[in-house]
XYZ file of C-alpha atoms in Angstrom:
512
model
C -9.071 29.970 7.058
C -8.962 28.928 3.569
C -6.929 25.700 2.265
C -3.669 27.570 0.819
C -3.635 29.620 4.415
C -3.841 27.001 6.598
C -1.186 24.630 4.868
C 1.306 27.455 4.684
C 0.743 27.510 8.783
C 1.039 23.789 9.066
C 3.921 23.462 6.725
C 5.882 25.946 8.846
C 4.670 24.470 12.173
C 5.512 20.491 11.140
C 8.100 19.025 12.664
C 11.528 18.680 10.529
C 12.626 15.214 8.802
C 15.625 15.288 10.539
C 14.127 14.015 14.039
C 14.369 10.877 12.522
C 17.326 8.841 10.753
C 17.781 10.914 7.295
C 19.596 9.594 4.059
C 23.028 10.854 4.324
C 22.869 14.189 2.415
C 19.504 14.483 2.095
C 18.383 15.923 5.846
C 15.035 16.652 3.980
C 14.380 12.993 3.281
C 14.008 10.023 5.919
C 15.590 7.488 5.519
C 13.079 4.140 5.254
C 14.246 3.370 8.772
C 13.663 6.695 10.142
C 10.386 7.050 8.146
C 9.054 3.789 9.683
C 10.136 4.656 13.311
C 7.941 8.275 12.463
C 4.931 6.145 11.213
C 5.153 4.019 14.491
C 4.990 6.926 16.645
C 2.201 8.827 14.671
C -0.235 5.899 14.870
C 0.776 5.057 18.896
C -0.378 8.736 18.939
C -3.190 9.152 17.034
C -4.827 5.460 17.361
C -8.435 6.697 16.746
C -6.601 7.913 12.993
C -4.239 5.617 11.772
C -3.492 1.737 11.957
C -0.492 0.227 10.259
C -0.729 -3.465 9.192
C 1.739 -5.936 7.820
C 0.337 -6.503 4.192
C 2.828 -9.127 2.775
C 7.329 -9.830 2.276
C 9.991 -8.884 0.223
C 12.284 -10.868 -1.892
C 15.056 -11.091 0.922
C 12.417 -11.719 3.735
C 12.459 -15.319 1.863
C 16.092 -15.438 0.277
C 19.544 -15.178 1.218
C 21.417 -11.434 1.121
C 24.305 -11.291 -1.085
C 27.959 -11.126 0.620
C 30.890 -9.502 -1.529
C 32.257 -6.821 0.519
C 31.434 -4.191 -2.300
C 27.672 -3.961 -1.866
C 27.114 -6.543 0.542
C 23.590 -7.262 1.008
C 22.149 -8.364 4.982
C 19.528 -11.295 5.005
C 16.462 -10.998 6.812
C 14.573 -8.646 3.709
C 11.446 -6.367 4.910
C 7.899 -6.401 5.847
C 5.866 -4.749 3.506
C 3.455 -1.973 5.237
C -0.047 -0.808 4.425
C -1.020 2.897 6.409
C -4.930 3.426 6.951
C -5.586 6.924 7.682
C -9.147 7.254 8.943
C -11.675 8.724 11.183
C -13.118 5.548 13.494
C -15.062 6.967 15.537
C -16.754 8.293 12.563
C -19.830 6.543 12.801
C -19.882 5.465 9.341
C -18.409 1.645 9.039
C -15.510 0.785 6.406
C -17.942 -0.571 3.747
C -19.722 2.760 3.852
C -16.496 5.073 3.389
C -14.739 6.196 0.182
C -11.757 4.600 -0.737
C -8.482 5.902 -1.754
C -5.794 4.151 -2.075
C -1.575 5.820 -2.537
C 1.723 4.465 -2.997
C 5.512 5.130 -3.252
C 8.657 3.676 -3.292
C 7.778 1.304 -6.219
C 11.213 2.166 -8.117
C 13.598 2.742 -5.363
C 16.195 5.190 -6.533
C 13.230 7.987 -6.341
C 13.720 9.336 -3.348
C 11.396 11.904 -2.814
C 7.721 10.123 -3.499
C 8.057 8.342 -0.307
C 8.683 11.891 1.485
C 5.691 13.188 -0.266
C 3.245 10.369 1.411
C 4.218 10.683 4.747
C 3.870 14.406 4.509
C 0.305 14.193 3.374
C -0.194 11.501 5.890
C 1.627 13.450 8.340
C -1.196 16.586 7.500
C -3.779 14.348 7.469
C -3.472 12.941 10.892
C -2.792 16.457 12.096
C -5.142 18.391 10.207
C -7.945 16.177 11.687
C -10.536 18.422 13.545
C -8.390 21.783 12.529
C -9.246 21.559 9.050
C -12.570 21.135 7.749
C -11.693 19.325 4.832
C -9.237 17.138 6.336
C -12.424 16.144 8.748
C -14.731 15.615 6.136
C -12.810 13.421 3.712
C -11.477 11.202 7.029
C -15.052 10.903 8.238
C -15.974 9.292 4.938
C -13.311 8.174 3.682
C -10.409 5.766 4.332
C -7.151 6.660 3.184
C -4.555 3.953 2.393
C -0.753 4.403 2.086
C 1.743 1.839 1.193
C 5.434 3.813 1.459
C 7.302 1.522 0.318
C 6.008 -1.159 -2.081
C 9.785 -2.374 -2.858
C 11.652 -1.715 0.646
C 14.587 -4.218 -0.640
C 15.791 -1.974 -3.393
C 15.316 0.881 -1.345
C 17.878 -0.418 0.847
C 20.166 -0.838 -1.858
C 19.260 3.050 -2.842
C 19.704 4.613 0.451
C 23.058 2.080 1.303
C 24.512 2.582 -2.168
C 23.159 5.772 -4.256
C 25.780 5.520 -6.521
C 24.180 2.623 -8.194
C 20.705 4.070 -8.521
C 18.710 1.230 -7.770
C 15.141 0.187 -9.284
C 14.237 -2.543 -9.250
C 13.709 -5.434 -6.890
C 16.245 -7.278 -5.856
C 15.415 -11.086 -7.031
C 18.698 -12.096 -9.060
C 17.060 -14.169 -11.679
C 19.185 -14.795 -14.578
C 20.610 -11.974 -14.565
C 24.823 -13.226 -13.379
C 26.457 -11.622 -11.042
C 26.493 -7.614 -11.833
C 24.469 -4.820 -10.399
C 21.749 -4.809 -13.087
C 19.292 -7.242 -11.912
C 16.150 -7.626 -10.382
C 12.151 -7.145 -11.471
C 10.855 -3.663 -12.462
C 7.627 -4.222 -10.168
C 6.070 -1.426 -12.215
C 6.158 -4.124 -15.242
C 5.130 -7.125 -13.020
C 1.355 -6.349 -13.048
C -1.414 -8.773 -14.394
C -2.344 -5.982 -17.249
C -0.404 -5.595 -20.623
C 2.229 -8.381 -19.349
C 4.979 -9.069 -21.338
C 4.137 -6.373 -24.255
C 7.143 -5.751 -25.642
C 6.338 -2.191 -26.617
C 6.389 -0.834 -22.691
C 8.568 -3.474 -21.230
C 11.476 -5.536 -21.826
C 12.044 -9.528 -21.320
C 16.109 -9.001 -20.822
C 16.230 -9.836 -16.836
C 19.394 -7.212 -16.993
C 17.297 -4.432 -18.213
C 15.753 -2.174 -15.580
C 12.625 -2.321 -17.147
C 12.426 -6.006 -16.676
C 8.869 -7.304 -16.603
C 9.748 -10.803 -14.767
C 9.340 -14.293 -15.306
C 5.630 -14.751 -15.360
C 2.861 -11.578 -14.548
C 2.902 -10.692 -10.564
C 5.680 -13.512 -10.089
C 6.936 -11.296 -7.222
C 6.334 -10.726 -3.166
C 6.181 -7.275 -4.163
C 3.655 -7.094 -6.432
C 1.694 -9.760 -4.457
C 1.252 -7.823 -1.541
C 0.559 -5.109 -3.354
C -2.119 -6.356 -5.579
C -3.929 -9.034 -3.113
C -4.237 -5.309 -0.613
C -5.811 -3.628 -3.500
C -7.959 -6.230 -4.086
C -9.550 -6.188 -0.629
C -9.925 -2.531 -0.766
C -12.233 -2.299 -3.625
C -15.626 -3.979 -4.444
C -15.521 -7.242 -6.553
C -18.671 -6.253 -8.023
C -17.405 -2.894 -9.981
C -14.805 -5.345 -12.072
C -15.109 -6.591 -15.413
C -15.542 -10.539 -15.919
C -12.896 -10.221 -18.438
C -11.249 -7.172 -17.807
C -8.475 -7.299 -20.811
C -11.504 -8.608 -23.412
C -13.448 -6.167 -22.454
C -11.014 -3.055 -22.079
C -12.874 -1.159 -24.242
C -16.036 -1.075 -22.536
C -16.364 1.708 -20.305
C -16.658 1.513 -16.292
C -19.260 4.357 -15.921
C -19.765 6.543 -13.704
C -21.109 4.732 -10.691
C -17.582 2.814 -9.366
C -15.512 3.887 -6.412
C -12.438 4.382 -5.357
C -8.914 5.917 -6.185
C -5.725 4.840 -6.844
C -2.548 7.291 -7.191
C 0.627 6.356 -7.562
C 3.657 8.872 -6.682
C 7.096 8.700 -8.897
C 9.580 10.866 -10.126
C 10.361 12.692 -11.724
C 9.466 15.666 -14.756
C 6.361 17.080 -13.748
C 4.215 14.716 -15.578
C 0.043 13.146 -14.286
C -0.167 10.105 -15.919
C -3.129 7.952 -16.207
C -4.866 5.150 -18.390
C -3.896 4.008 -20.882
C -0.155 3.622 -20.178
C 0.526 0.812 -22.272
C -0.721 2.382 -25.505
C -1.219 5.623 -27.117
C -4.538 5.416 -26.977
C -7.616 6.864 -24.829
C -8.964 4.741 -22.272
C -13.332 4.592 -22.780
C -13.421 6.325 -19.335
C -10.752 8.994 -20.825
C -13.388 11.963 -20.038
C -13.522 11.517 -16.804
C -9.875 10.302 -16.078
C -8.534 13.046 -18.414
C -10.686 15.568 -16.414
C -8.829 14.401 -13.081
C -5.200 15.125 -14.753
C -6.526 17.878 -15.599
C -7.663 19.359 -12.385
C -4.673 17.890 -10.364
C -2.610 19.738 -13.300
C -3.753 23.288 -11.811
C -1.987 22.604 -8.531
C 1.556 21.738 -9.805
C 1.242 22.544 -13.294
C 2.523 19.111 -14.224
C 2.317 17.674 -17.971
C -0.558 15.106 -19.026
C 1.091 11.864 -19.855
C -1.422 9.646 -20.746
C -2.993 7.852 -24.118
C -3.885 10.562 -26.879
C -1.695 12.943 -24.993
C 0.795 15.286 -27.215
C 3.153 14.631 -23.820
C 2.558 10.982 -23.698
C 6.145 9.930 -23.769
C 6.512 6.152 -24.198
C 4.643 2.718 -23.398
C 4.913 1.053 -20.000
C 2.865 -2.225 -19.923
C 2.353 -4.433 -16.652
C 2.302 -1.034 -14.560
C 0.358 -0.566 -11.697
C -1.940 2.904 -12.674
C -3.429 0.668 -15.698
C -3.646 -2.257 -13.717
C -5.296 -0.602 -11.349
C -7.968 1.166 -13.479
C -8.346 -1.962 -15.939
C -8.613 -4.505 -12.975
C -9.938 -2.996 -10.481
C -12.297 -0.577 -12.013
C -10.836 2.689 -9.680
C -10.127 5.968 -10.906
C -6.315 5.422 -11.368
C -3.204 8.102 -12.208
C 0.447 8.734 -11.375
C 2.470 11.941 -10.504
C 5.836 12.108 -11.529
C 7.588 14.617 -9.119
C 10.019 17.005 -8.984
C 13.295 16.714 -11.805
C 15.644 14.707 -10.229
C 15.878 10.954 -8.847
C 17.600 12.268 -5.811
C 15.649 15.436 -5.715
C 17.552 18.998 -3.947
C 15.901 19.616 -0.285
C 15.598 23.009 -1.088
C 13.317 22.457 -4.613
C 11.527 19.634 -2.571
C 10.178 22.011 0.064
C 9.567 24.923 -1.729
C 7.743 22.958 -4.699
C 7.168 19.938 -4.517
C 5.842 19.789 -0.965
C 2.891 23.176 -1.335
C 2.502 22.023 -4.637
C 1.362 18.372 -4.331
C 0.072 18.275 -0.895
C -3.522 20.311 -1.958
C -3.522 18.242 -5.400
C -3.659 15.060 -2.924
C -6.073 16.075 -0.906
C -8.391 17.274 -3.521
C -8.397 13.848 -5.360
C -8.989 12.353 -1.830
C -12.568 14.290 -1.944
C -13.306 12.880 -5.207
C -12.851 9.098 -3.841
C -16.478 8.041 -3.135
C -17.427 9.049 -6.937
C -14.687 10.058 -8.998
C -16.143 9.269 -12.598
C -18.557 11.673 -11.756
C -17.865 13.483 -8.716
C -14.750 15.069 -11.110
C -16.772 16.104 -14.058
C -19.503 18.585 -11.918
C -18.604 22.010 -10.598
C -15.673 23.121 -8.296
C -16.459 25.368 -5.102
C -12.997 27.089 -5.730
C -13.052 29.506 -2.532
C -15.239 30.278 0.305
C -15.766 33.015 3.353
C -17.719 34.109 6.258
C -18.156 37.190 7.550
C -19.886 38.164 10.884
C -21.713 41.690 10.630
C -24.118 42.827 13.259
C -25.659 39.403 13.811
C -25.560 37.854 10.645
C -23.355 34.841 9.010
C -22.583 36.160 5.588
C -21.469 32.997 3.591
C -20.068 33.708 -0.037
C -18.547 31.112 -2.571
C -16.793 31.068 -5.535
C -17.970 28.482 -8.014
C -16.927 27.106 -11.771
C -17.344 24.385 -13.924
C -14.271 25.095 -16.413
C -11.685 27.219 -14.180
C -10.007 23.944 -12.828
C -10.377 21.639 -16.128
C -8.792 23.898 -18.401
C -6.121 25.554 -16.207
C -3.535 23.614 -18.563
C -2.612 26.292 -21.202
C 0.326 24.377 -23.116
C 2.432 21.639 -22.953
C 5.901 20.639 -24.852
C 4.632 20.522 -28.258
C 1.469 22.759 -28.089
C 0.106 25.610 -27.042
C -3.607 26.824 -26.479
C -4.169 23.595 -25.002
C -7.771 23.077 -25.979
C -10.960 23.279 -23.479
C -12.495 20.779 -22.397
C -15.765 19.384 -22.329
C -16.636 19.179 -18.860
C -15.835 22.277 -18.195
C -18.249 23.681 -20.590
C -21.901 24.006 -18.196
C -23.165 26.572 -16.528
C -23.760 26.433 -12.523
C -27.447 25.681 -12.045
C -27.385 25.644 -8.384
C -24.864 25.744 -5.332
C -25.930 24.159 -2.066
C -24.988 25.024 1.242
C -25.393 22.728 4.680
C -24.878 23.055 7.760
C -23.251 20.951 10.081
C -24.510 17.787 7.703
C -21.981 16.457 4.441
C -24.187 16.985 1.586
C -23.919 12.846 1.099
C -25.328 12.205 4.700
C -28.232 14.637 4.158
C -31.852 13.871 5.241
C -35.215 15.777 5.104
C -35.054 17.890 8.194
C -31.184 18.688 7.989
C -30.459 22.326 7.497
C -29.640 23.284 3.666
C -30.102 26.519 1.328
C -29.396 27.255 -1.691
C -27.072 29.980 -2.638
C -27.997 32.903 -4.304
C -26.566 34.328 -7.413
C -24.913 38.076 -6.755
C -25.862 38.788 -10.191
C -28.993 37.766 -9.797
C -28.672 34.943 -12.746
C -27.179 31.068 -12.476
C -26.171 31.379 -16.210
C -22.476 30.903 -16.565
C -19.812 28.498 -16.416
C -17.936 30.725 -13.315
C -20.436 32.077 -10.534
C -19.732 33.884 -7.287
C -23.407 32.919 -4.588
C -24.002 34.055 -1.237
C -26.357 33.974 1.387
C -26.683 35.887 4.500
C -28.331 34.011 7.825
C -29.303 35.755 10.689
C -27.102 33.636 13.597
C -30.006 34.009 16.124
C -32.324 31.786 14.101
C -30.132 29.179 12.394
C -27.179 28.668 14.755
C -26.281 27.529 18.559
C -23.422 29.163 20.121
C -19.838 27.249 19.285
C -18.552 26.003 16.382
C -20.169 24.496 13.014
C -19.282 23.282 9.836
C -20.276 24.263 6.452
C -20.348 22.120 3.128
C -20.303 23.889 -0.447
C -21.334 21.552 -3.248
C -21.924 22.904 -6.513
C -24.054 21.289 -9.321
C -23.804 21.756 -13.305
C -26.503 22.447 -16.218
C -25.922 18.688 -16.774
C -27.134 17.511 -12.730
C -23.337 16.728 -12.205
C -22.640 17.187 -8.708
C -18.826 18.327 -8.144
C -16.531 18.251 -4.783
C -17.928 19.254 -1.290
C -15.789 22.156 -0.320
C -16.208 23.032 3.460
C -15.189 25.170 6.511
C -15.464 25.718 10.255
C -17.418 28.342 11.925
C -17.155 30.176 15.259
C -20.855 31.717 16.471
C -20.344 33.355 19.671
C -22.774 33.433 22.281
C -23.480 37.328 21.948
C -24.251 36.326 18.250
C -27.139 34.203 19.354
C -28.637 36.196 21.645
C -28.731 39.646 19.806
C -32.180 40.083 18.722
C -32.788 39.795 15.071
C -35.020 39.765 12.020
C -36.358 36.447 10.313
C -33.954 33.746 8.347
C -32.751 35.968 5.031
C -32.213 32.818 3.290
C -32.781 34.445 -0.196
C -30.675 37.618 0.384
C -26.970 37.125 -1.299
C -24.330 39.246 0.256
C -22.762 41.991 -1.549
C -19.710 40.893 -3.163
């Protein structure tokens, strides 16, 4: 069952929002109580796929509430939670598994992003062992959620959505109105304090704060990161040194989830400039932009729209040295139910997981080939495999954006296919001489174009046992870049095996 199939099954098989607490009017939406009670249950339920850990406090957990019987405020704050969504029985240890890190809830009057998560962490934990790439990607790779980075002013959005809270809720200088508070998407350690994407007036709602990272927020947020991702990919001095490119050996990936406007932003954010990795972050926008269509906000961009310094995609990226970018969902703070399920939800969910399979590699994993569908068919004995590869489909689906059209192609999307790979019951990165592995044969005859559909037919007798197996896809470019594994299960009955059959056809493709 291909990708688009199966999440149109799970979609319509997942259990509503309303089973938990909902924000009043919004039955699509849990409400951060409701959504926490969900996450409890998941993980008591699935313990083998997802821990939950305490990662830091919010401003109240440490400061008096505020009593005025308008918008009263309760002491006590919040515990700020970090998700880990992982196969552990894996056999692979943390050190040796990709890293991907996601967040919401940074501004709190956007109500949908931290939706959004839980649904992808609610089809990853599901998906597991149903959904070949869903088993893959959590059997290398560890997938980290924080829901609600600023749970404090998302109390004070949920309670009070009239006054369309942001920001923290630390009342420095800021007297005794409804307009203060940090922007913790100004508060990182990168950019701080530049005027251009950030504002020093503590009434302002993009408020950058007293000092860079002055608050529990962005604390907990940034000392997580850190231990996610290896010291050793960083920069000595990472804002002297911003123009020096990362490469293409680093890991990891950061995404943060906003809305809204149907924008992908990534680095730079705090200038209209490209960052020296733009090729390879610009070729990630561009491939999550042909699952929701969304507009390319970043440096050099004709949609980039305005500065924001001290935020946390270029912190990310500059610090940390990850693959880093934003979505901005959906076109409305308090986003419509019915606009959230029907497009938001099928349109974000795939572009999610498909920057979770880049995680291991994405500086270079994202510039090789895509394995954009693939199929078995069972005939007399035989496993018919057929795949659908390109180099350019997925880079340059983005045709036009608000002030241009004929959005221009783009460079790593311009190689032919040289070869695409197929395993068996082995991930193409685990693969050692003995492992089963062909390669694909053109049905033209000829690996000489950017777009190629390869096949290969295998006689089941010879190559497979009776039950199921998994198959990896990866494609490789005219330059040796090696693009995303792309996988599925297989069912070989026993009468399969047993029928009596010629030799291995390795070389044969399948008709189209």
């Amino acid at each position: 069952m291909n990708f688009t199939l199966w999440l149109s099954v799970f979609l319509a098989a997942t259990v509503d929002a309303g089973t938990y607490e909902t924000i009043q009017g919004r039955s699509c939406f849990r409400s951060m109580k409701g959504m926490m009670d969900s996450m409890l249950d998941l993980a008591a339920d699935s313990p083998n796929l997802m821990t939950i850990t305490d990662i830091g406090d919010s401003y109240l957990k440490n400061h008096d509430g505020r009593h005025d019987g308008v918008h009263d405020i309760p002491d006590g704050g919040y515990d700020i939670y970090a998700l880990n969504i992982t196969a552990s029985d894996s056999g692979r240890q943390s050190n040796e598994k990709g890293k991907m890190l996601v967040t919401s809830g940074v501004h709190a009057r956007e109500w949908a992003p931290p939706e959004l998560l839980a649904r992808f962490i609610e089809m990853l934990v599901h998906g597991y062992d149903d959904n070949a790439d869903i088993t893959w990607i959590l059997q290398h790779t560890e997938i980290h959620a924080i829901l609600y980075v600023n749970p404090d002013g998302r109390f004070m959005a949920e309670k009070y959505p009239e006054l369309y809270w942001r920001k923290n809720l630390n009342p420095i200088r800021c007297g005794g109105g409804y307009e203060y508070g940090v922007d913790i998407n100004r508060n990182f350690d990168w950019a701080w304090g530049d005027q251009t994407g950030a504002s020093s007036n503590p009434c302002a709602g993009d408020y950058h704060g007293p000092t860079a990272e002055s608050e529990p927020e962005t604390q907990a947020f940034a000392d997580y990161a850190k231990k996610l991702f290896p010291d050793e990919q960083r920069k000595s001095n990472p804002q002297e040194q911003m123009n020096d490119s990362f490469g293409e050996s680093n890991t990891g990936m950061y995404i943060d989830i906003h809305s809204s406007g149907g924008y992908i932003y990534y680095p730079w954010g705090h200038k209209d400039a490209k960052s020296p990795d733009d090729e390879a972050l610009q070729a990630l926008g561009r491939k999550i932009n042909s699952f929701n269509n969304y507009k390319l906000w970043a440096g050099s961009q004709p949609d980039f729209l305005y500065e924001a310094s001290g935020d946390t995609s270029d912190w990310a990226y500059g610090v940390l040295g990850v693959a880093s970018l934003g979505f901005e969902i959906g076109d409305d703070f308090q986003q419509e139910c019915d606009s959230f399920e029907e497009e938001v939800v099928p349109q974000n969910l795939p572009a999610l997981l498909f920057a979770a399979k880049t995680a291991q590699k994405p500086f270079s994993t994202i510039k090789g080939p895509d394995v954009l569908e693939m199929s078995v068919r069972h005939v007399n004995g035989e496993i018919r495999v057929s795949a659908h590869a390109s180099d350019s489909k997925m880079v340059n689906a983005i045709t036009e954006s608000d002030t241009i059209n004929n959005f221009p192609d783009f460079p790593t999307g311009d190689q032919s296919i040289k070869k695409v790979q197929l395993y068996i019951d082995v991930h193409p990165d685990d693969y050692t001489e003995g492992d089963v592995s062909w390669e694909m044969q053109s049905v033209d005859n000829a690996l000489d174009s950017e777009e190629e559909t390869v096949g290969i037919v295998l006689t089941a007798r010879n190559t497979f046992s009776p039950g199921r197996h998994m198959l990896f896809a990866q494609a490789t470019d005219s330059d040796e870049y090696k693009g995303p594994v792309t996988s599925m299960f297989v069912e070989v009955s026993t009468r399969e095996t047993s029928r009596h059959a010629a030799s291995l056809r390795g070389s044969r493709a399948p008709s189209p």
